[in-house]
Amino acid sequence: MAVVQQAMQGYHYVFDELSDPRTKDWWLVSGPGPLLTILATYLYFCTKAGPRYMKDKKPYNLKQVVMIYNICQIILSMFLSVIGITFFLTEKYENKCYSVDYSESPRAMLWATGAWWFFFAKITELMDTVFFVLRKKDRQISFLHLYHHTVMPIVGWMGVKYAAGGQAIAEGCINAFIHVVMYTYYLISGLGPEYQKYLWWKKHLTTMQLRETNGGRRLFRRRESESKEEEKKQQQTIYSTRMAAIIGLLWQGYKRVFQELPDPRTKEWFLIAKPYQTLAVLGLYLMFVLEWGPKFMKNRQPFNLDKVLIAYNSFQVIACAYVFIRSLQVAWLWDYKWICEPVDYSNSPQAMEIANICYYYFSLKIIDLLDTVFFVLRKKNNQVSFLHIYHHTGMCLLVWGAVTYLPGGHGTLIGVINSFVHVVMYAYYLLSVVMPSVKNSLRVKKHVTQLQILQFFWCVVHMAIIVFKSDCAYPRWTSAMFLPQNLFMLVLFVDFYIKTYIIKPRQQMKAKLQTTTVDQNNNNLPKNGAVKAGNGMNKMNGLNEENIYVKNDLNKAVNENSNNGTPHNGFCGNVNIFENGTEKSNCGNGNCRGCVRLSEMETGLGISKETMCLLQT
């Protein structure tokens, strides 16, 4: 909770106390959220969503819309130019320093209002790129274009937020005048080819833009060199004080979060408390599995890592079993309460052993990253899914936070449950290497996934308990971190389970049954390879052997389950029996002495209950 309060205080200081009191509550300026949302939406649309939407569509004809847009931009830029010229004339601007007037005088408010309109103009100019996307002018959307249109609103926002007026108006005035010329050029060029002859001055437009940048730089340099020494020092003091305050605040926040708040017993341990260490490991991990590894393996054969995997999986089984058993022995079987258990920050033997177990568990999460590395080296790229990478990365970060701040208590049960699941999971991986037949067992995979789903459900319930227990000494804010993570993983695993073990088998079975047909020709063998019922099955049903056919899928079962005309275990054998092209026998005709259990039929033949047709007694 102290971390959250410290962060809120820092936010309040930077975006409230340091801001210009006249403009801090103006629209789009009160906080960084609205602007960042607009820019994020802009970048996503222009780089991802927009091109994807326009991929199979023809370019939109936006000639009239763009003309109206250009006219509006010309008017807005002219308005800003007039404000800038007024500033030059009324303030006797002589390329010298002019500090911000933070008063509420009419002239000071005019400059502040002009600064806001300049910022608003930069927001509207984002439509330039949107029109490029909708007109499929993708070659116009360069890095320079996106960078310029993203940075300018941020610069304008900072100007309105902290220094609405003063020296920056000069640069804004020059920029506004350049935009009058630029959007006039766009307007004329959009009128048609016959007006191209009037655009001979196009090359001078780029020259003006370059001079705008250089001129602005010179203005700000000259401000420092020609201004009075006292005003210069005053201006430097203002900016230096604010910048020093921001840097000091960030440093104080870093020390508070990563030096004062961490558990003193664990903060000196390797990879703990210092965030850059774990972040560096995760950064290297992500770069390898997403970029370096696939590129390295592109023209290579998959590595044979069977021996390495046997050793790795064996280690994981033993290590996870140790964490699971010791956690039960030291805490959860005897001393810990299941409803709410606070963290014991003492140096008692039990508290220190629990902290050590938490660290062992964190070390295992780091080692777990090798799962993905082995996938890459074996070119199992289909296994390197978003779910896989998200899970491994998220677990490292969450457990790092737990060992740094809360090495013990209520949250450790998540690690206990996860360790047990990993014992089962890595045992399955080990057997799949030693006994490849286990790898193809759908039943084993299904049960492992069910166990993982149960794990996440249990973790959600466990962390939700402290939300409703107001007197719990374990920090309740941890639920805000653990619950979304586990709920998200629960949803992803349930979705994977449904698609893989419910929908996919049904689709495969449906496709299989649709391709299995019976030829009703009583003189020739069926086209799909269906064969005659043999071994006395025809005698049991009282039909002519030469006119009886069974589906190809059941042939093996018929031969294996029939003996001298008497089926073993009452197996009926036939699904549909035809005589001379007419269905002669089906379920309910009373010819069969008994039916095999549906579960056996499903297991042996892969036929669902809905499609299985057994002759009844």
Coordinates of C-alpha atoms in Angstrom, one line a residue:
M1 CA 0.0 0.0 0.0
A2 CA 2.9 2.3 0.7
V3 CA 4.2 1.9 -2.8
V4 CA 0.8 2.9 -4.2
Q5 CA 0.6 5.9 -2.0
Q6 CA 4.1 7.0 -3.0
A7 CA 3.3 6.6 -6.6
M8 CA 0.1 8.7 -6.2
Q9 CA 2.0 11.4 -4.4
G10 CA 4.5 11.5 -7.2
Y11 CA 1.8 11.7 -9.8
H12 CA 0.1 14.5 -7.9
Y13 CA 3.3 16.5 -7.7
V14 CA 4.3 16.2 -11.3
F15 CA 0.9 16.6 -12.9
D16 CA -0.7 19.0 -10.4
E17 CA 1.7 21.0 -8.3
L18 CA 4.3 21.7 -11.0
S19 CA 1.7 22.5 -13.7
D20 CA 0.6 26.0 -14.7
P21 CA -2.3 26.8 -12.4
R22 CA -4.2 28.6 -15.2
T23 CA -4.2 25.7 -17.6
K24 CA -3.9 22.5 -15.5
D25 CA -7.7 21.8 -15.7
W26 CA -8.2 22.7 -19.4
W27 CA -9.5 20.0 -21.7
L28 CA -7.0 17.4 -22.7
V29 CA -4.4 19.0 -20.4
S30 CA -5.5 17.9 -16.9
G31 CA -3.5 14.7 -17.1
P32 CA -1.5 12.6 -19.5
G33 CA -4.1 9.9 -19.9
P34 CA -6.3 11.5 -22.7
L35 CA -3.3 12.5 -24.9
L36 CA -1.6 9.1 -24.5
T37 CA -4.8 7.3 -25.3
I38 CA -5.2 9.4 -28.5
L39 CA -1.6 8.8 -29.6
A40 CA -1.8 5.1 -28.8
T41 CA -5.0 4.8 -30.9
Y42 CA -3.4 6.8 -33.7
L43 CA -0.3 4.7 -33.9
Y44 CA -2.3 1.4 -33.7
F45 CA -4.6 2.5 -36.4
C46 CA -1.9 3.8 -38.7
T47 CA 0.5 0.9 -38.3
K48 CA -1.8 -2.1 -37.7
A49 CA -5.6 -1.8 -37.7
G50 CA -5.9 0.6 -40.7
P51 CA -3.6 -1.2 -43.1
R52 CA -5.3 -4.5 -42.1
Y53 CA -8.7 -3.0 -42.7
M54 CA -7.7 -1.6 -46.1
K55 CA -5.9 -4.7 -47.3
D56 CA -8.6 -6.0 -49.5
K57 CA -10.5 -2.7 -50.1
K58 CA -10.1 -0.1 -52.7
P59 CA -8.8 3.3 -51.7
Y60 CA -11.5 5.7 -50.5
N61 CA -12.3 8.8 -52.5
L62 CA -11.8 11.5 -49.9
K63 CA -11.2 14.4 -52.2
Q64 CA -13.9 16.7 -50.8
V65 CA -13.2 15.7 -47.2
V66 CA -9.5 16.4 -47.6
M67 CA -10.3 19.8 -49.2
I68 CA -12.5 20.8 -46.3
Y69 CA -9.8 19.5 -43.9
N70 CA -7.1 21.6 -45.6
I71 CA -9.2 24.7 -45.5
C72 CA -9.8 24.2 -41.8
Q73 CA -6.1 23.8 -41.2
I74 CA -5.3 26.9 -43.1
I75 CA -7.8 28.9 -41.1
L76 CA -6.5 27.5 -37.8
S77 CA -2.9 28.1 -38.7
M78 CA -3.6 31.7 -39.8
F79 CA -5.3 32.3 -36.4
L80 CA -2.2 31.0 -34.6
S81 CA 0.0 33.1 -36.8
V82 CA -2.0 36.2 -35.9
I83 CA -1.6 35.5 -32.2
G84 CA 2.2 35.1 -32.8
I85 CA 2.5 38.4 -34.7
T86 CA 0.5 40.1 -32.0
F87 CA 2.9 38.8 -29.4
F88 CA 5.9 40.1 -31.4
L89 CA 4.3 43.6 -31.7
T90 CA 2.9 44.1 -28.2
E91 CA 5.7 42.6 -26.2
K92 CA 8.5 44.4 -28.2
Y93 CA 10.1 41.0 -29.0
E94 CA 13.8 41.5 -30.0
N95 CA 15.0 37.9 -30.2
K96 CA 15.7 38.1 -26.5
C97 CA 14.6 36.1 -23.5
Y98 CA 10.9 36.4 -22.7
S99 CA 9.8 34.4 -19.7
V100 CA 6.3 33.0 -19.1
D101 CA 3.8 35.4 -17.6
Y102 CA 1.9 33.2 -15.1
S103 CA -0.6 35.9 -14.2
E104 CA -4.2 36.0 -15.3
S105 CA -3.9 39.3 -17.1
P106 CA -5.7 39.5 -20.5
R107 CA -2.5 39.4 -22.5
A108 CA -1.1 36.5 -20.5
M109 CA -4.3 34.6 -20.9
L110 CA -4.2 35.3 -24.7
W111 CA -0.8 33.7 -25.0
A112 CA -1.9 30.7 -22.9
T113 CA -5.0 30.3 -25.0
G114 CA -2.8 30.5 -28.2
A115 CA -0.6 27.8 -26.7
W116 CA -3.6 25.5 -26.2
W117 CA -4.9 26.1 -29.7
F118 CA -1.4 25.2 -31.0
F119 CA -1.6 22.0 -29.1
F120 CA -5.1 21.3 -30.4
A121 CA -3.9 21.9 -34.0
K122 CA -1.2 19.2 -33.5
I123 CA -3.9 16.8 -32.4
T124 CA -6.0 17.5 -35.5
E125 CA -3.0 17.1 -37.7
L126 CA -3.0 13.4 -36.8
M127 CA -5.7 13.1 -39.5
D128 CA -3.0 13.6 -42.1
T129 CA -1.9 10.0 -41.5
V130 CA -5.4 8.7 -41.2
F131 CA -6.2 10.0 -44.6
F132 CA -3.0 8.4 -46.0
V133 CA -4.2 5.0 -44.7
L134 CA -7.7 5.3 -46.0
R135 CA -6.4 6.4 -49.4
K136 CA -3.8 3.6 -49.4
K137 CA -0.9 6.1 -49.7
D138 CA 1.2 3.8 -47.5
R139 CA 4.6 5.1 -48.9
Q140 CA 3.8 8.4 -47.3
I141 CA 3.6 6.9 -43.8
S142 CA 7.3 6.9 -43.1
F143 CA 9.1 6.7 -39.7
L144 CA 9.8 10.5 -40.0
H145 CA 6.1 11.2 -40.6
L146 CA 4.9 9.1 -37.6
Y147 CA 7.7 10.4 -35.3
H148 CA 6.9 14.1 -36.1
H149 CA 3.2 13.7 -35.7
T150 CA 3.6 11.8 -32.4
V151 CA 6.1 14.1 -30.8
M152 CA 4.6 17.4 -31.7
P153 CA 1.3 16.8 -29.7
I154 CA 3.5 15.8 -26.7
V155 CA 5.6 19.0 -27.0
G156 CA 2.5 21.1 -27.3
W157 CA 0.9 19.4 -24.3
M158 CA 3.9 20.0 -22.2
G159 CA 4.0 23.7 -23.3
V160 CA 0.4 24.2 -22.3
K161 CA 0.8 22.2 -19.1
Y162 CA 3.9 23.9 -17.7
A163 CA 4.8 27.0 -19.7
A164 CA 1.8 28.4 -21.6
G165 CA 3.4 31.4 -23.2
G166 CA 6.8 33.1 -23.3
Q167 CA 9.7 32.3 -25.6
A168 CA 8.0 29.3 -27.2
I169 CA 5.4 31.4 -28.9
A170 CA 8.1 32.4 -31.4
E171 CA 8.6 28.8 -32.5
G172 CA 4.8 28.2 -32.6
C173 CA 4.3 31.3 -34.7
I174 CA 6.9 30.2 -37.3
N175 CA 5.4 26.7 -37.3
A176 CA 1.9 28.1 -37.8
F177 CA 3.0 30.2 -40.8
I178 CA 4.7 27.2 -42.4
H179 CA 1.5 25.2 -42.0
V180 CA -0.5 28.0 -43.8
V181 CA 1.8 27.6 -46.8
M182 CA 1.9 23.8 -46.6
Y183 CA -1.9 23.2 -46.4
T184 CA -2.4 25.8 -49.1
Y185 CA -0.2 23.6 -51.3
Y186 CA -2.1 20.5 -50.3
L187 CA -5.4 22.3 -51.2
I188 CA -4.3 23.5 -54.6
S189 CA -2.7 20.1 -55.5
G190 CA -6.0 18.4 -54.7
L191 CA -8.0 20.5 -57.1
G192 CA -6.7 18.6 -60.1
P193 CA -3.8 18.3 -62.6
E194 CA -4.7 21.5 -64.3
Y195 CA -3.5 23.4 -61.2
Q196 CA -0.1 21.8 -61.0
K197 CA 1.4 24.6 -63.0
Y198 CA 0.7 26.9 -60.0
L199 CA 2.8 24.7 -57.7
W200 CA 6.2 25.7 -59.0
W201 CA 7.1 26.8 -55.5
K202 CA 6.8 23.2 -54.1
K203 CA 10.6 22.9 -53.6
H204 CA 10.7 26.1 -51.5
L205 CA 8.2 24.5 -49.1
T206 CA 10.8 22.0 -47.9
T207 CA 13.4 24.7 -47.7
M208 CA 11.0 26.8 -45.5
Q209 CA 10.5 23.8 -43.2
L210 CA 14.2 23.3 -42.8
R211 CA 14.7 27.0 -42.1
E212 CA 11.9 26.8 -39.5
T213 CA 13.8 24.2 -37.6
N214 CA 17.2 26.0 -37.8
G215 CA 15.6 29.4 -37.2
G216 CA 13.9 28.1 -34.1
R217 CA 17.1 26.7 -32.8
R218 CA 18.9 30.0 -33.4
L219 CA 16.1 31.9 -31.7
F220 CA 16.5 29.8 -28.5
R221 CA 20.3 30.0 -28.7
R222 CA 20.2 33.8 -29.2
R223 CA 17.8 34.1 -26.3
E224 CA 20.5 32.7 -24.0
S225 CA 23.3 34.7 -25.5
E226 CA 21.6 38.1 -25.8
S227 CA 19.3 38.2 -22.8
K228 CA 20.2 40.0 -19.7
E229 CA 22.3 38.0 -17.3
E230 CA 19.8 38.3 -14.5
E231 CA 16.9 37.1 -16.6
K232 CA 19.0 34.3 -18.0
K233 CA 19.9 33.1 -14.5
Q234 CA 16.3 33.4 -13.4
Q235 CA 15.0 31.4 -16.3
Q236 CA 17.7 28.8 -15.9
T237 CA 16.9 28.6 -12.2
I238 CA 13.2 28.0 -12.9
Y239 CA 13.8 25.2 -15.4
S240 CA 16.7 23.7 -13.4
T241 CA 14.7 23.7 -10.2
R242 CA 11.8 21.9 -11.9
M243 CA 14.0 19.4 -13.7
A244 CA 15.9 18.8 -10.5
A245 CA 12.7 18.3 -8.6
I246 CA 11.4 15.8 -11.1
I247 CA 14.7 13.9 -11.2
G248 CA 15.0 14.0 -7.4
L249 CA 11.4 12.7 -7.1
L250 CA 12.1 9.8 -9.4
W251 CA 15.3 8.9 -7.5
Q252 CA 13.5 9.1 -4.2
G253 CA 10.8 6.9 -5.6
Y254 CA 13.3 4.4 -6.8
K255 CA 15.1 4.3 -3.4
R256 CA 11.7 4.0 -1.7
V257 CA 10.4 1.2 -3.8
F258 CA 13.6 -0.8 -4.4
Q259 CA 15.7 -0.1 -1.3
E260 CA 13.5 0.8 1.6
L261 CA 10.3 -1.3 1.1
P262 CA 11.9 -4.6 0.2
D263 CA 12.3 -7.2 2.9
P264 CA 15.7 -6.7 4.5
R265 CA 16.2 -10.4 4.7
T266 CA 16.0 -11.0 1.0
K267 CA 16.9 -7.7 -0.8
E268 CA 20.6 -8.6 -1.0
W269 CA 19.9 -12.0 -2.6
F270 CA 20.9 -12.5 -6.3
L271 CA 18.2 -11.1 -8.8
I272 CA 16.1 -9.8 -5.9
A273 CA 15.1 -6.2 -5.1
K274 CA 17.2 -4.8 -8.0
P275 CA 14.7 -4.8 -10.9
Y276 CA 17.2 -4.3 -13.7
Q277 CA 18.7 -7.8 -13.1
T278 CA 15.5 -9.8 -13.6
L279 CA 14.4 -7.4 -16.4
A280 CA 17.7 -8.0 -18.1
V281 CA 17.2 -11.8 -17.9
L282 CA 13.6 -11.6 -19.3
G283 CA 14.8 -9.2 -22.0
L284 CA 17.4 -11.7 -23.2
Y285 CA 14.9 -14.5 -22.9
L286 CA 12.3 -12.7 -25.1
M287 CA 15.0 -11.6 -27.7
F288 CA 16.3 -15.2 -28.0
V289 CA 12.9 -17.0 -28.3
L290 CA 11.4 -14.3 -30.6
E291 CA 14.3 -13.1 -32.7
W292 CA 17.8 -14.5 -32.2
G293 CA 16.8 -18.2 -31.7
P294 CA 14.5 -18.6 -34.8
K295 CA 17.0 -16.7 -36.9
F296 CA 19.8 -18.9 -35.7
M297 CA 17.8 -22.1 -36.4
K298 CA 16.4 -20.9 -39.7
N299 CA 18.8 -23.0 -41.9
R300 CA 19.7 -25.6 -39.4
Q301 CA 18.3 -29.0 -38.5
P302 CA 16.6 -29.4 -35.1
F303 CA 19.0 -30.3 -32.3
N304 CA 18.6 -33.7 -30.7
L305 CA 18.3 -32.8 -27.0
D306 CA 16.8 -36.0 -25.7
K307 CA 19.6 -36.6 -23.1
V308 CA 19.5 -32.9 -22.1
L309 CA 15.7 -33.0 -21.7
I310 CA 15.9 -36.2 -19.6
A311 CA 18.3 -34.5 -17.2
Y312 CA 16.4 -31.2 -17.2
N313 CA 12.9 -32.8 -16.6
S314 CA 14.3 -35.1 -13.9
F315 CA 15.8 -32.1 -12.1
Q316 CA 12.5 -30.2 -12.4
V317 CA 10.5 -33.1 -11.0
I318 CA 12.9 -33.4 -8.0
A319 CA 13.2 -29.7 -7.4
C320 CA 9.4 -29.0 -7.6
A321 CA 8.7 -32.0 -5.4
Y322 CA 11.1 -30.6 -2.8
V323 CA 9.5 -27.2 -2.8
F324 CA 6.0 -28.8 -2.6
I325 CA 6.9 -31.2 0.3
R326 CA 8.9 -28.7 2.3
S327 CA 6.2 -26.0 2.0
L328 CA 3.7 -28.4 3.4
Q329 CA 6.0 -29.6 6.2
V330 CA 7.1 -26.1 7.3
A331 CA 3.9 -24.2 6.9
W332 CA 0.7 -25.3 5.2
L333 CA 0.1 -28.6 6.9
W334 CA 0.5 -27.4 10.5
D335 CA 1.0 -23.7 11.2
Y336 CA -0.4 -21.6 8.3
K337 CA -4.1 -20.6 8.3
W338 CA -5.9 -21.2 5.0
I339 CA -8.1 -18.2 5.2
C340 CA -5.5 -15.4 5.9
E341 CA -1.9 -15.8 6.9
P342 CA 0.3 -12.7 7.3
V343 CA 4.0 -12.6 6.4
D344 CA 6.4 -13.3 9.3
Y345 CA 9.2 -10.8 8.8
S346 CA 11.2 -12.1 11.8
N347 CA 14.5 -14.0 11.6
S348 CA 13.1 -17.1 13.3
P349 CA 14.2 -20.5 11.8
Q350 CA 10.7 -21.1 10.4
A351 CA 10.4 -17.7 8.8
M352 CA 13.8 -17.8 7.3
E353 CA 13.2 -21.3 5.8
I354 CA 9.9 -20.1 4.3
A355 CA 11.8 -17.1 2.8
N356 CA 14.4 -19.5 1.4
I357 CA 11.8 -21.8 -0.1
C358 CA 10.2 -18.7 -1.8
Y359 CA 13.6 -17.9 -3.3
Y360 CA 14.0 -21.5 -4.5
Y361 CA 10.6 -21.3 -6.1
F362 CA 11.6 -18.0 -7.8
S363 CA 14.8 -19.7 -9.1
L364 CA 12.7 -22.4 -10.6
K365 CA 10.6 -19.9 -12.5
I366 CA 13.9 -18.5 -14.0
I367 CA 15.0 -22.0 -14.9
D368 CA 11.5 -22.7 -16.4
L369 CA 12.5 -20.2 -19.2
L370 CA 14.6 -23.0 -20.6
D371 CA 11.3 -24.7 -21.7
T372 CA 11.0 -22.1 -24.5
V373 CA 14.7 -22.2 -25.3
F374 CA 14.5 -26.0 -25.9
F375 CA 11.4 -25.5 -28.1
V376 CA 13.4 -23.0 -30.3
L377 CA 16.5 -25.3 -30.5
R378 CA 14.3 -28.2 -31.5
K379 CA 12.3 -26.0 -34.0
K380 CA 9.0 -26.6 -32.2
N381 CA 7.9 -23.1 -33.0
N382 CA 4.2 -24.0 -32.8
Q383 CA 4.7 -24.5 -29.1
V384 CA 6.1 -20.9 -28.6
S385 CA 2.6 -19.4 -28.3
F386 CA 1.5 -16.1 -26.8
L387 CA 0.1 -18.1 -23.9
H388 CA 3.4 -19.9 -23.3
I389 CA 5.5 -16.7 -23.3
Y390 CA 3.1 -14.6 -21.3
H391 CA 2.8 -17.3 -18.6
H392 CA 6.6 -17.7 -18.2
T393 CA 7.3 -14.0 -18.2
G394 CA 4.4 -13.1 -15.9
M395 CA 5.3 -15.7 -13.4
C396 CA 8.9 -14.5 -13.1
L397 CA 7.8 -10.9 -12.5
L398 CA 5.1 -11.9 -9.9
V399 CA 7.3 -14.3 -8.0
W400 CA 10.1 -11.7 -8.0
G401 CA 7.8 -9.2 -6.4
A402 CA 6.7 -11.8 -3.8
V403 CA 10.2 -12.7 -2.8
T404 CA 11.2 -9.0 -2.7
Y405 CA 8.4 -7.7 -0.6
L406 CA 6.3 -10.7 0.7
P407 CA 8.5 -13.8 1.2
G408 CA 5.9 -15.8 3.1
G409 CA 2.3 -15.7 4.2
H410 CA -1.0 -16.2 2.3
G411 CA 0.4 -15.9 -1.2
T412 CA 2.8 -18.8 -0.9
L413 CA 0.0 -21.3 -1.4
I414 CA 0.0 -20.4 -5.0
G415 CA 3.6 -21.6 -5.3
V416 CA 2.8 -24.8 -3.4
I417 CA -0.1 -25.6 -5.8
N418 CA 2.0 -24.7 -8.8
S419 CA 4.9 -26.8 -7.7
F420 CA 2.7 -29.9 -7.4
V421 CA 1.3 -29.3 -10.9
H422 CA 4.8 -28.9 -12.2
V423 CA 5.8 -32.3 -10.6
V424 CA 3.1 -33.9 -12.7
M425 CA 3.8 -31.8 -15.8
Y426 CA 7.5 -32.4 -15.9
A427 CA 7.0 -36.1 -15.1
Y428 CA 4.8 -36.3 -18.2
Y429 CA 7.5 -34.5 -20.2
L430 CA 10.1 -36.9 -18.9
L431 CA 8.0 -39.9 -19.8
S432 CA 7.3 -38.5 -23.3
V433 CA 11.0 -38.4 -24.0
V434 CA 11.8 -41.9 -22.5
M435 CA 8.5 -43.5 -23.8
P436 CA 7.4 -41.6 -27.0
S437 CA 4.1 -43.5 -26.9
V438 CA 3.1 -41.4 -23.9
K439 CA 3.5 -38.2 -25.9
N440 CA 0.7 -39.2 -28.2
S441 CA -1.7 -40.2 -25.5
L442 CA -4.5 -37.7 -25.7
R443 CA -5.9 -38.9 -22.4
V444 CA -2.7 -38.0 -20.5
K445 CA -2.5 -34.6 -22.1
K446 CA -6.1 -33.9 -21.3
H447 CA -5.7 -34.8 -17.6
V448 CA -2.6 -32.6 -17.4
T449 CA -4.5 -29.6 -18.8
Q450 CA -7.4 -30.3 -16.4
L451 CA -5.0 -30.2 -13.5
Q452 CA -3.6 -26.8 -14.7
I453 CA -7.1 -25.4 -15.0
L454 CA -7.9 -26.6 -11.5
Q455 CA -4.7 -24.9 -10.3
F456 CA -5.7 -21.5 -11.7
F457 CA -9.2 -21.8 -10.3
W458 CA -7.9 -22.7 -6.9
C459 CA -5.5 -19.8 -7.0
V460 CA -8.3 -17.4 -7.9
V461 CA -10.4 -18.5 -5.0
H462 CA -7.5 -18.4 -2.6
M463 CA -6.5 -14.8 -3.5
A464 CA -10.1 -13.7 -3.6
I465 CA -10.6 -14.7 0.0
I466 CA -8.5 -11.8 1.4
V467 CA -10.5 -9.3 -0.7
F468 CA -13.6 -10.0 1.4
K469 CA -11.7 -10.3 4.7
S470 CA -11.1 -6.7 5.8
D471 CA -9.1 -7.6 8.9
C472 CA -6.5 -9.7 7.1
A473 CA -3.0 -8.6 7.9
Y474 CA -1.7 -9.9 4.5
P475 CA -1.7 -6.9 2.0
R476 CA -5.0 -7.0 0.2
W477 CA -3.7 -5.0 -2.8
T478 CA -1.8 -8.1 -3.9
S479 CA -5.1 -9.5 -5.1
A480 CA -5.2 -6.7 -7.7
M481 CA -2.0 -8.2 -9.1
F482 CA -2.5 -11.9 -8.7
L483 CA -6.3 -12.1 -9.5
P484 CA -6.1 -10.6 -13.1
Q485 CA -3.0 -12.8 -13.9
N486 CA -4.7 -16.0 -12.7
L487 CA -8.1 -15.1 -14.2
F488 CA -6.4 -14.4 -17.5
M489 CA -4.5 -17.7 -17.4
L490 CA -7.7 -19.5 -16.4
V491 CA -9.6 -18.1 -19.4
L492 CA -6.8 -18.9 -21.8
F493 CA -6.4 -22.5 -20.5
V494 CA -10.1 -23.2 -20.6
D495 CA -10.3 -21.8 -24.1
F496 CA -7.4 -24.1 -25.1
Y497 CA -9.0 -27.1 -23.4
I498 CA -12.4 -26.5 -25.2
K499 CA -10.8 -26.1 -28.6
T500 CA -8.3 -29.0 -28.3
Y501 CA -10.2 -31.6 -26.4
I502 CA -13.9 -30.9 -27.1
I503 CA -14.4 -29.1 -30.4
K504 CA -11.5 -30.6 -32.4
P505 CA -12.3 -34.3 -31.6
R506 CA -15.9 -33.7 -32.6
Q507 CA -14.9 -32.1 -35.8
Q508 CA -12.5 -34.9 -36.6
M509 CA -15.1 -37.6 -35.8
K510 CA -17.7 -35.8 -37.9
A511 CA -15.3 -35.6 -40.9
K512 CA -14.3 -39.3 -40.4
L513 CA -17.9 -40.6 -40.3
Q514 CA -18.8 -38.5 -43.4
T515 CA -16.1 -40.2 -45.4
T516 CA -17.1 -43.7 -44.3
T517 CA -20.0 -44.9 -46.5
V518 CA -21.6 -48.3 -47.2
D519 CA -21.9 -49.5 -50.8
Q520 CA -25.4 -51.0 -51.1
N521 CA -24.5 -53.1 -54.1
N522 CA -25.0 -56.8 -52.9
N523 CA -22.9 -58.3 -55.6
N524 CA -19.7 -56.2 -55.4
L525 CA -17.4 -55.0 -52.6
P526 CA -18.2 -51.5 -51.3
K527 CA -16.2 -48.7 -52.8
N528 CA -14.8 -47.4 -49.5
G529 CA -13.2 -50.7 -48.6
A530 CA -16.1 -51.9 -46.3
V531 CA -15.9 -55.6 -46.0
K532 CA -18.2 -58.5 -45.4
A533 CA -19.1 -59.4 -41.9
G534 CA -17.4 -62.7 -41.2
N535 CA -16.8 -65.3 -38.4
G536 CA -20.5 -66.2 -38.1
M537 CA -21.9 -62.7 -37.5
N538 CA -24.2 -63.3 -40.4
K539 CA -25.5 -66.5 -38.8
M540 CA -26.2 -64.7 -35.6
N541 CA -28.5 -62.3 -37.5
G542 CA -30.0 -64.9 -39.7
L543 CA -28.9 -63.1 -42.9
N544 CA -27.1 -64.3 -46.0
E545 CA -23.4 -63.9 -45.6
E546 CA -22.9 -62.7 -49.2
N547 CA -25.4 -59.9 -48.8
I548 CA -24.2 -58.5 -45.5
Y549 CA -21.7 -55.6 -45.2
V550 CA -20.5 -53.6 -42.3
K551 CA -18.8 -50.2 -42.1
N552 CA -15.0 -50.4 -42.6
D553 CA -14.4 -48.8 -39.2
L554 CA -16.1 -51.8 -37.5
N555 CA -14.4 -54.6 -39.5
K556 CA -11.6 -55.0 -37.0
A557 CA -13.9 -55.0 -34.1
V558 CA -16.2 -57.6 -35.8
N559 CA -13.3 -60.0 -36.4
E560 CA -11.8 -59.6 -32.9
N561 CA -15.1 -59.9 -31.0
S562 CA -16.7 -62.8 -32.9
N563 CA -16.0 -66.5 -32.2
N564 CA -18.0 -69.4 -33.8
G565 CA -21.1 -67.2 -34.3
T566 CA -21.1 -66.0 -30.7
P567 CA -19.8 -62.4 -30.0
H568 CA -17.6 -61.9 -27.0
N569 CA -19.0 -59.7 -24.3
G570 CA -22.3 -59.5 -26.2
F571 CA -20.6 -57.3 -28.9
C572 CA -23.2 -56.5 -31.6
G573 CA -20.7 -55.9 -34.4
N574 CA -22.8 -54.2 -37.0
V575 CA -23.9 -50.6 -37.2
N576 CA -26.1 -50.9 -40.3
I577 CA -26.7 -54.2 -42.1
F578 CA -28.0 -54.1 -45.7
E579 CA -29.6 -56.9 -47.8
N580 CA -30.1 -56.3 -51.5
G581 CA -29.7 -52.5 -51.1
T582 CA -32.3 -52.3 -48.3
E583 CA -31.5 -51.7 -44.6
K584 CA -32.3 -55.0 -43.0
S585 CA -31.1 -54.6 -39.5
N586 CA -30.4 -51.8 -37.1
C587 CA -30.6 -50.9 -33.5
G588 CA -33.8 -52.2 -31.9
N589 CA -34.4 -55.3 -34.1
G590 CA -33.7 -57.6 -31.2
N591 CA -31.2 -59.9 -33.0
C592 CA -28.2 -59.2 -30.9
R593 CA -27.6 -60.9 -27.6
G594 CA -26.0 -57.9 -25.9
C595 CA -24.1 -54.7 -26.5
V596 CA -20.6 -53.6 -25.6
R597 CA -20.3 -50.6 -23.3
L598 CA -20.3 -47.3 -25.1
S599 CA -17.1 -46.2 -23.4
E600 CA -15.3 -49.2 -25.0
M601 CA -16.7 -48.4 -28.3
E602 CA -15.6 -44.8 -28.1
T603 CA -12.2 -45.8 -27.0
G604 CA -11.6 -48.6 -29.5
L605 CA -13.3 -47.1 -32.5
G606 CA -13.4 -43.4 -31.8
I607 CA -17.2 -43.3 -32.4
S608 CA -19.3 -40.9 -30.3
K609 CA -22.4 -41.9 -28.4
E610 CA -24.6 -39.9 -30.8
T611 CA -23.4 -41.8 -33.9
M612 CA -23.0 -45.3 -32.4
C613 CA -25.8 -47.7 -33.3
L614 CA -25.8 -51.0 -31.4
L615 CA -28.1 -53.9 -32.0
Q616 CA -30.1 -54.4 -28.8
T617 CA -31.1 -57.8 -27.2

